[in-house]
PDB file of C-alpha atoms in Angstrom:
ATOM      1  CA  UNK M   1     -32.166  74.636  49.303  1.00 53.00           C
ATOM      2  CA  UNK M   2     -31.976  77.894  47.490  1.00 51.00           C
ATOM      3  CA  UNK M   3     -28.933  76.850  45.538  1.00 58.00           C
ATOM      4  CA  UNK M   4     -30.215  73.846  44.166  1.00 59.00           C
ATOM      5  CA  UNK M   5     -33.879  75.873  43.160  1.00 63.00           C
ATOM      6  CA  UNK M   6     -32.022  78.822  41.710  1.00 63.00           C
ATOM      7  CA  UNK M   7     -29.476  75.777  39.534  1.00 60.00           C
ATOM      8  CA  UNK M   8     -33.048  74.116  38.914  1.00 59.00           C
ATOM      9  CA  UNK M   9     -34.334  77.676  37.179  1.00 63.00           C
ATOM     10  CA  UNK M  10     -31.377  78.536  35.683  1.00 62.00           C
ATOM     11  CA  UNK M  11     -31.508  75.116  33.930  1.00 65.00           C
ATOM     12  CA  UNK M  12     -34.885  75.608  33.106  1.00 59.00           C
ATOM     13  CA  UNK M  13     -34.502  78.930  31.390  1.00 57.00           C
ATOM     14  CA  UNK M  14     -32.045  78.414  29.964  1.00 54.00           C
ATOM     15  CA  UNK M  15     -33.077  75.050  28.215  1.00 56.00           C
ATOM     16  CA  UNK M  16     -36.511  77.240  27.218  1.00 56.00           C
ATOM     17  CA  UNK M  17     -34.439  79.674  25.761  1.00 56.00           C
ATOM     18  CA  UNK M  18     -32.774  76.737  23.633  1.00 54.00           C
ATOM     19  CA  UNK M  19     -35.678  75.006  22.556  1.00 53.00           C
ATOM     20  CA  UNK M  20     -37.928  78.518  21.710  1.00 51.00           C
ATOM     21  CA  UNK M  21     -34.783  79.733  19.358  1.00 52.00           C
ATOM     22  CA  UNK M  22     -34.885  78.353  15.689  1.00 53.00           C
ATOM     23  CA  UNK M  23     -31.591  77.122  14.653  1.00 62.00           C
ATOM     24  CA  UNK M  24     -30.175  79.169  12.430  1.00 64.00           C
ATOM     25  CA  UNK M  25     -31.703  79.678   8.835  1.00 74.00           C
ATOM     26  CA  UNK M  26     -34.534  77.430   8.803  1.00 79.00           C
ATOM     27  CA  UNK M  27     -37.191  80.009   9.051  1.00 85.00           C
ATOM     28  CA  UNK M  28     -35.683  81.447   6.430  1.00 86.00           C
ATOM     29  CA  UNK M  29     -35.488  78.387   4.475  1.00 87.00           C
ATOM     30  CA  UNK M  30     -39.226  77.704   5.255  1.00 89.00           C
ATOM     31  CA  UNK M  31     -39.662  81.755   4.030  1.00 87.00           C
ATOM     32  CA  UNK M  32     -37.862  80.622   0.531  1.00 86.00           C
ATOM     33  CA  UNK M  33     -39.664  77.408   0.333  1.00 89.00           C
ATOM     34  CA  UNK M  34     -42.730  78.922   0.875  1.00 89.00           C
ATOM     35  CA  UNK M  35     -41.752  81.440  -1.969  1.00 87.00           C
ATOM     36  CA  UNK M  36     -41.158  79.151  -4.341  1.00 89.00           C
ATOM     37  CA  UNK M  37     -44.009  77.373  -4.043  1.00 90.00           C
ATOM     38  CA  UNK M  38     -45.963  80.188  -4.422  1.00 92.00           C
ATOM     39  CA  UNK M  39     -44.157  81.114  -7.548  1.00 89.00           C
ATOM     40  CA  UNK M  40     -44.531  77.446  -9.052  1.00 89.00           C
ATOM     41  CA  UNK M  41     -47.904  77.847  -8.395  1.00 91.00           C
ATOM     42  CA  UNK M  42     -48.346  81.316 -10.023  1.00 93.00           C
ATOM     43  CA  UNK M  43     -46.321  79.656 -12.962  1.00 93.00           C
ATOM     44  CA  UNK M  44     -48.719  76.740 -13.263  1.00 91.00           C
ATOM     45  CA  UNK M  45     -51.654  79.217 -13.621  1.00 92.00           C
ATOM     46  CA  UNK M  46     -50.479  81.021 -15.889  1.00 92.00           C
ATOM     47  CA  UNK M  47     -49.933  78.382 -18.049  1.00 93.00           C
ATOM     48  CA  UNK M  48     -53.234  77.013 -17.764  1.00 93.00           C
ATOM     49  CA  UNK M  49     -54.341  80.535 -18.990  1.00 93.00           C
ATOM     50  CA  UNK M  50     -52.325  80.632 -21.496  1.00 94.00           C
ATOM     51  CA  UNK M  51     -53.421  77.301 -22.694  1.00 92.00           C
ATOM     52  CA  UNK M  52     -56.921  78.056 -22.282  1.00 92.00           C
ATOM     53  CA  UNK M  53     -57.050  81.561 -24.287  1.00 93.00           C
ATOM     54  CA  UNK M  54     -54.771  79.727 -27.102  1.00 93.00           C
ATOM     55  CA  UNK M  55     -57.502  76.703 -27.501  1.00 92.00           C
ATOM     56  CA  UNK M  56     -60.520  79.357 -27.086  1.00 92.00           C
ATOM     57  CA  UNK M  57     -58.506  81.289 -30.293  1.00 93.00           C
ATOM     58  CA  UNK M  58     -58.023  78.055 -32.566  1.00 92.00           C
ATOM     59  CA  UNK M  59     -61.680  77.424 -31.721  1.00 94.00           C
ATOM     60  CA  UNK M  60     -62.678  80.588 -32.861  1.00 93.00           C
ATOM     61  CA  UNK M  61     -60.031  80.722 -35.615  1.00 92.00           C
ATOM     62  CA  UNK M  62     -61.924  76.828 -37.428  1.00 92.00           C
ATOM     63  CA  UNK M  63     -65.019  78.752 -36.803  1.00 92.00           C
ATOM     64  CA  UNK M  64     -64.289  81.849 -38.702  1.00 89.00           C
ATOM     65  CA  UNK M  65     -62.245  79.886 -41.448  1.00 90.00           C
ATOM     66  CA  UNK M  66     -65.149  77.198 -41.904  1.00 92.00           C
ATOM     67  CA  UNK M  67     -67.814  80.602 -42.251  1.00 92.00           C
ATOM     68  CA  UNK M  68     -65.437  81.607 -44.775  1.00 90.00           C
ATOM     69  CA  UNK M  69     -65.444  78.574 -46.488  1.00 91.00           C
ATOM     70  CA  UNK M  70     -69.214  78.326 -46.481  1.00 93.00           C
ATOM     71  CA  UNK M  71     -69.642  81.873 -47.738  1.00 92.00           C
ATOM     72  CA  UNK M  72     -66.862  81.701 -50.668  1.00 92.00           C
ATOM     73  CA  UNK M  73     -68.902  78.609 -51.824  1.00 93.00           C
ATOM     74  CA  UNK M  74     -72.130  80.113 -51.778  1.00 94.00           C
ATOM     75  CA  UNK M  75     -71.081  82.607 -53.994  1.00 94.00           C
ATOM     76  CA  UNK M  76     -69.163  80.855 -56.284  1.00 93.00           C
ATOM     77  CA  UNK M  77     -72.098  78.286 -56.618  1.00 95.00           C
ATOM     78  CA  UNK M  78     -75.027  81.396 -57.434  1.00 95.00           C
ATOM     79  CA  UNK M  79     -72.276  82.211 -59.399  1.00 94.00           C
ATOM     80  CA  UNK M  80     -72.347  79.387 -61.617  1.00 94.00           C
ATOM     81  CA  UNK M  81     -75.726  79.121 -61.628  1.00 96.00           C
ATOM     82  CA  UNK M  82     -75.807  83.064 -63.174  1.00 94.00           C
ATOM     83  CA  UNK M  83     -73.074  81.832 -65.635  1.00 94.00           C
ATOM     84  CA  UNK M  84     -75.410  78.645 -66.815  1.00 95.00           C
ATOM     85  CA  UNK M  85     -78.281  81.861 -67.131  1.00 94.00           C
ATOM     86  CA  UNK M  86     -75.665  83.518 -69.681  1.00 93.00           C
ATOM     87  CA  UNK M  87     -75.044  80.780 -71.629  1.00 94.00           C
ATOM     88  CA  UNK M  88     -78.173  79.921 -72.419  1.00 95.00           C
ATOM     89  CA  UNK M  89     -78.280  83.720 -73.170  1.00 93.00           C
ATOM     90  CA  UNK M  90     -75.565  83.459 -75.418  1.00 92.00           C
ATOM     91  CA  UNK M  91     -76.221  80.885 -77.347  1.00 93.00           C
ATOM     92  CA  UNK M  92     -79.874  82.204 -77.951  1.00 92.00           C
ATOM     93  CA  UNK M  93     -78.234  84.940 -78.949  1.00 90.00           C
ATOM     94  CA  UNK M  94     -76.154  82.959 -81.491  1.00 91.00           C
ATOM     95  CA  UNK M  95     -78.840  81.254 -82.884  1.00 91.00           C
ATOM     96  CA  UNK M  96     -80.822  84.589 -83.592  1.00 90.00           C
ATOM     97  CA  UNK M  97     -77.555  85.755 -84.996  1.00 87.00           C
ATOM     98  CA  UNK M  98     -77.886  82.962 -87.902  1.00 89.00           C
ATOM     99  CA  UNK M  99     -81.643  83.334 -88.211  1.00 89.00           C
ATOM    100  CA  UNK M 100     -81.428  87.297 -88.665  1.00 85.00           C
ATOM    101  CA  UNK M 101     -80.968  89.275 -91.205  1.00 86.00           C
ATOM    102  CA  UNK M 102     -79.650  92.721 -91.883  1.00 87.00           C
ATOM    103  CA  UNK M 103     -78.510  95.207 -89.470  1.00 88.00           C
ATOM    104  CA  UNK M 104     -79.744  92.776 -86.664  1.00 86.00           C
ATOM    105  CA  UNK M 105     -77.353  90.199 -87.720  1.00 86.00           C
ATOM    106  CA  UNK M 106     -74.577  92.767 -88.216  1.00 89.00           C
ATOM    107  CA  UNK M 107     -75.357  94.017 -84.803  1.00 88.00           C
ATOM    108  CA  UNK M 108     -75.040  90.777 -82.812  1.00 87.00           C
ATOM    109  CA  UNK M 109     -72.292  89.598 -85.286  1.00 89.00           C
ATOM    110  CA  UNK M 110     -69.874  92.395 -84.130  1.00 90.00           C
ATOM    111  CA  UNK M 111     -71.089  92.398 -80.149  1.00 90.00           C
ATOM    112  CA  UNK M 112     -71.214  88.345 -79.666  1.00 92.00           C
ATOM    113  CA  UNK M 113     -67.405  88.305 -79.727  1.00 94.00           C
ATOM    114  CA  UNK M 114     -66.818  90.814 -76.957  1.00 93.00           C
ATOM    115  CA  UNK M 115     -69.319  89.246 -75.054  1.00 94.00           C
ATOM    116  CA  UNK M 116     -68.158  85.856 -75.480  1.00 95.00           C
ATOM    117  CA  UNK M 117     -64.583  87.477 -74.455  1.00 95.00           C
ATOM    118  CA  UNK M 118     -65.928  88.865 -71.317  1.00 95.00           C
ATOM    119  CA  UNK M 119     -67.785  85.883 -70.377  1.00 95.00           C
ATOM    120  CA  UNK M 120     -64.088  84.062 -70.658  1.00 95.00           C
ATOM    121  CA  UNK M 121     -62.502  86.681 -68.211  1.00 95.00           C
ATOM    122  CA  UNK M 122     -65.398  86.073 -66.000  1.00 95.00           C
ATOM    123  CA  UNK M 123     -64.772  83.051 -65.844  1.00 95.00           C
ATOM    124  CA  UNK M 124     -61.398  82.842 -65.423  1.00 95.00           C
ATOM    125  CA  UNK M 125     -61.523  85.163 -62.266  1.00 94.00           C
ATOM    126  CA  UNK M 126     -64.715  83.034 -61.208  1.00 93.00           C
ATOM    127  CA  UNK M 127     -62.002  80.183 -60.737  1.00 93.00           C
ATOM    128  CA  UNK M 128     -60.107  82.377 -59.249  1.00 91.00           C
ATOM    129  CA  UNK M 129     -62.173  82.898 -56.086  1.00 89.00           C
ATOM    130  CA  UNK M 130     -60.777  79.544 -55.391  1.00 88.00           C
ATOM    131  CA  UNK M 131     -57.007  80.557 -54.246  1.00 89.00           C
ATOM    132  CA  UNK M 132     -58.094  84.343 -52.586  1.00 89.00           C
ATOM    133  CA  UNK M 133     -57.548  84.833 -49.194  1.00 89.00           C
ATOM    134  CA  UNK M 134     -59.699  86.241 -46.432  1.00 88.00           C
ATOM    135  CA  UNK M 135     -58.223  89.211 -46.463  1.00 90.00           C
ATOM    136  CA  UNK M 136     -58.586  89.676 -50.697  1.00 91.00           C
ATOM    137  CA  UNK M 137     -61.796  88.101 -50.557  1.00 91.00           C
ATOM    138  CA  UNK M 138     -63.975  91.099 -50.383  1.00 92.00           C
ATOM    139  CA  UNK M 139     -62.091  92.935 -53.309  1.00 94.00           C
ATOM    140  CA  UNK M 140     -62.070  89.881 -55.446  1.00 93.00           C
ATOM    141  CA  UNK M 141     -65.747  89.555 -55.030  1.00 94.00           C
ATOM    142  CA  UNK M 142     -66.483  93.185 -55.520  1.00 95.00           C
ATOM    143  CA  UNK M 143     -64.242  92.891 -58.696  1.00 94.00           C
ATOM    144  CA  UNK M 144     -66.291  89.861 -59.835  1.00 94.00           C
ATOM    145  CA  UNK M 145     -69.726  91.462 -58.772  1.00 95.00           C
ATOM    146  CA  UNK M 146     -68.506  94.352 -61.008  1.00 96.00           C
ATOM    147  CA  UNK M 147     -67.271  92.326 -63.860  1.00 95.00           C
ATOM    148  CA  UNK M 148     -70.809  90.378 -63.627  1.00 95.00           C
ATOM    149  CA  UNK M 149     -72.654  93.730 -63.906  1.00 95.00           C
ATOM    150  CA  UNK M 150     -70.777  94.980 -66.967  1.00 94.00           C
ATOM    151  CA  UNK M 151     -71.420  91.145 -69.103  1.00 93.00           C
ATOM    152  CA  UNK M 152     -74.747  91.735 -68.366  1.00 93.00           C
ATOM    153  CA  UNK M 153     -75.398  95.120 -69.111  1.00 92.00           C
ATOM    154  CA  UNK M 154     -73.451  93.966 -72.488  1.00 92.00           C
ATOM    155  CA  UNK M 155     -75.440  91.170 -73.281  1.00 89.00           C
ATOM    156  CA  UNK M 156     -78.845  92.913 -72.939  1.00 89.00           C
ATOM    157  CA  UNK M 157     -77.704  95.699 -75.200  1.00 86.00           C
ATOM    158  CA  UNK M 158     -76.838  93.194 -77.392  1.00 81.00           C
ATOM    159  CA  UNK M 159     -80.645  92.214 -77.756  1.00 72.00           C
TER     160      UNK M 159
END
């Protein structure tokens, strides 16, 4: 009775043995699999991120461009409406210049023609404004701010 209890064991080990051992690579096929999950995964995120920051930037991108926008047409309108101020101005200006006599007609005789000059410039770099860039905005306005300065400080000596 010993034999068949000790075949009966051996059996029985050695079928545990059998059945506890993997066969051969697939933990480390279930290791890889895992792996590249993982890494699909990791790649998926990412992308979302990158998605994500790249619609946040356009966002922010209209935003800025459509402030810029606004701004550059602000100006350019108080412009105008400081340019319809200078005509009238002008052509008071003009008008004295036929009704005076003497040195004051001489006077605004000789200065109405630079004026008028400088009033052209200004507005040809008024119109301008319309093609400059963000990044030549701020020295095309300063430029214009300047040139506005100098037609007025010309017309009023012209008084």
């Amino acid at each position: 009775m010993v034999r068949p209890i000790q075949s009966f064991t051996s059996i029985a080990v050695l079928l545990a043995s059998f059945c506890a051992c993997d066969k051969p690579g697939v933990t480390e096929q279930q290791k890889e699999s895992n792996a590249n999950e993982q890494a699909a995964n990791t790649r998926n995120e990412a992308i979302q991120q990158m998605e994500s920051a790249q619609a946040k930037a356009d966002k922010e991108k209209a935003a800025a461009q459509l402030d810029f926008e606004k701004s550059r047409e602000d100006y350019r309108h108080m412009r105008r409406q400081d340019l319809s101020d200078l005509d009238k101005k002008i052509v008071d200006l003009q008008t004295e210049a036929r009704t005076a006599s003497g040195q004051t007609k001489m006077n605004l005789q000789q200065r109405l023609p630079a004026i008028q000059a400088r009033r052209d410039a200004f507005v040809r770099h008024l119109q301008e404004l319309d093609t400059a860039t963000p990044a030549a905005w701020d020295q095309a306005k300063a430029n214009l701010d300047k040139e506005w300065s100098d037609l007025k400080d010309q017309l009023e000596k012209a008084k």
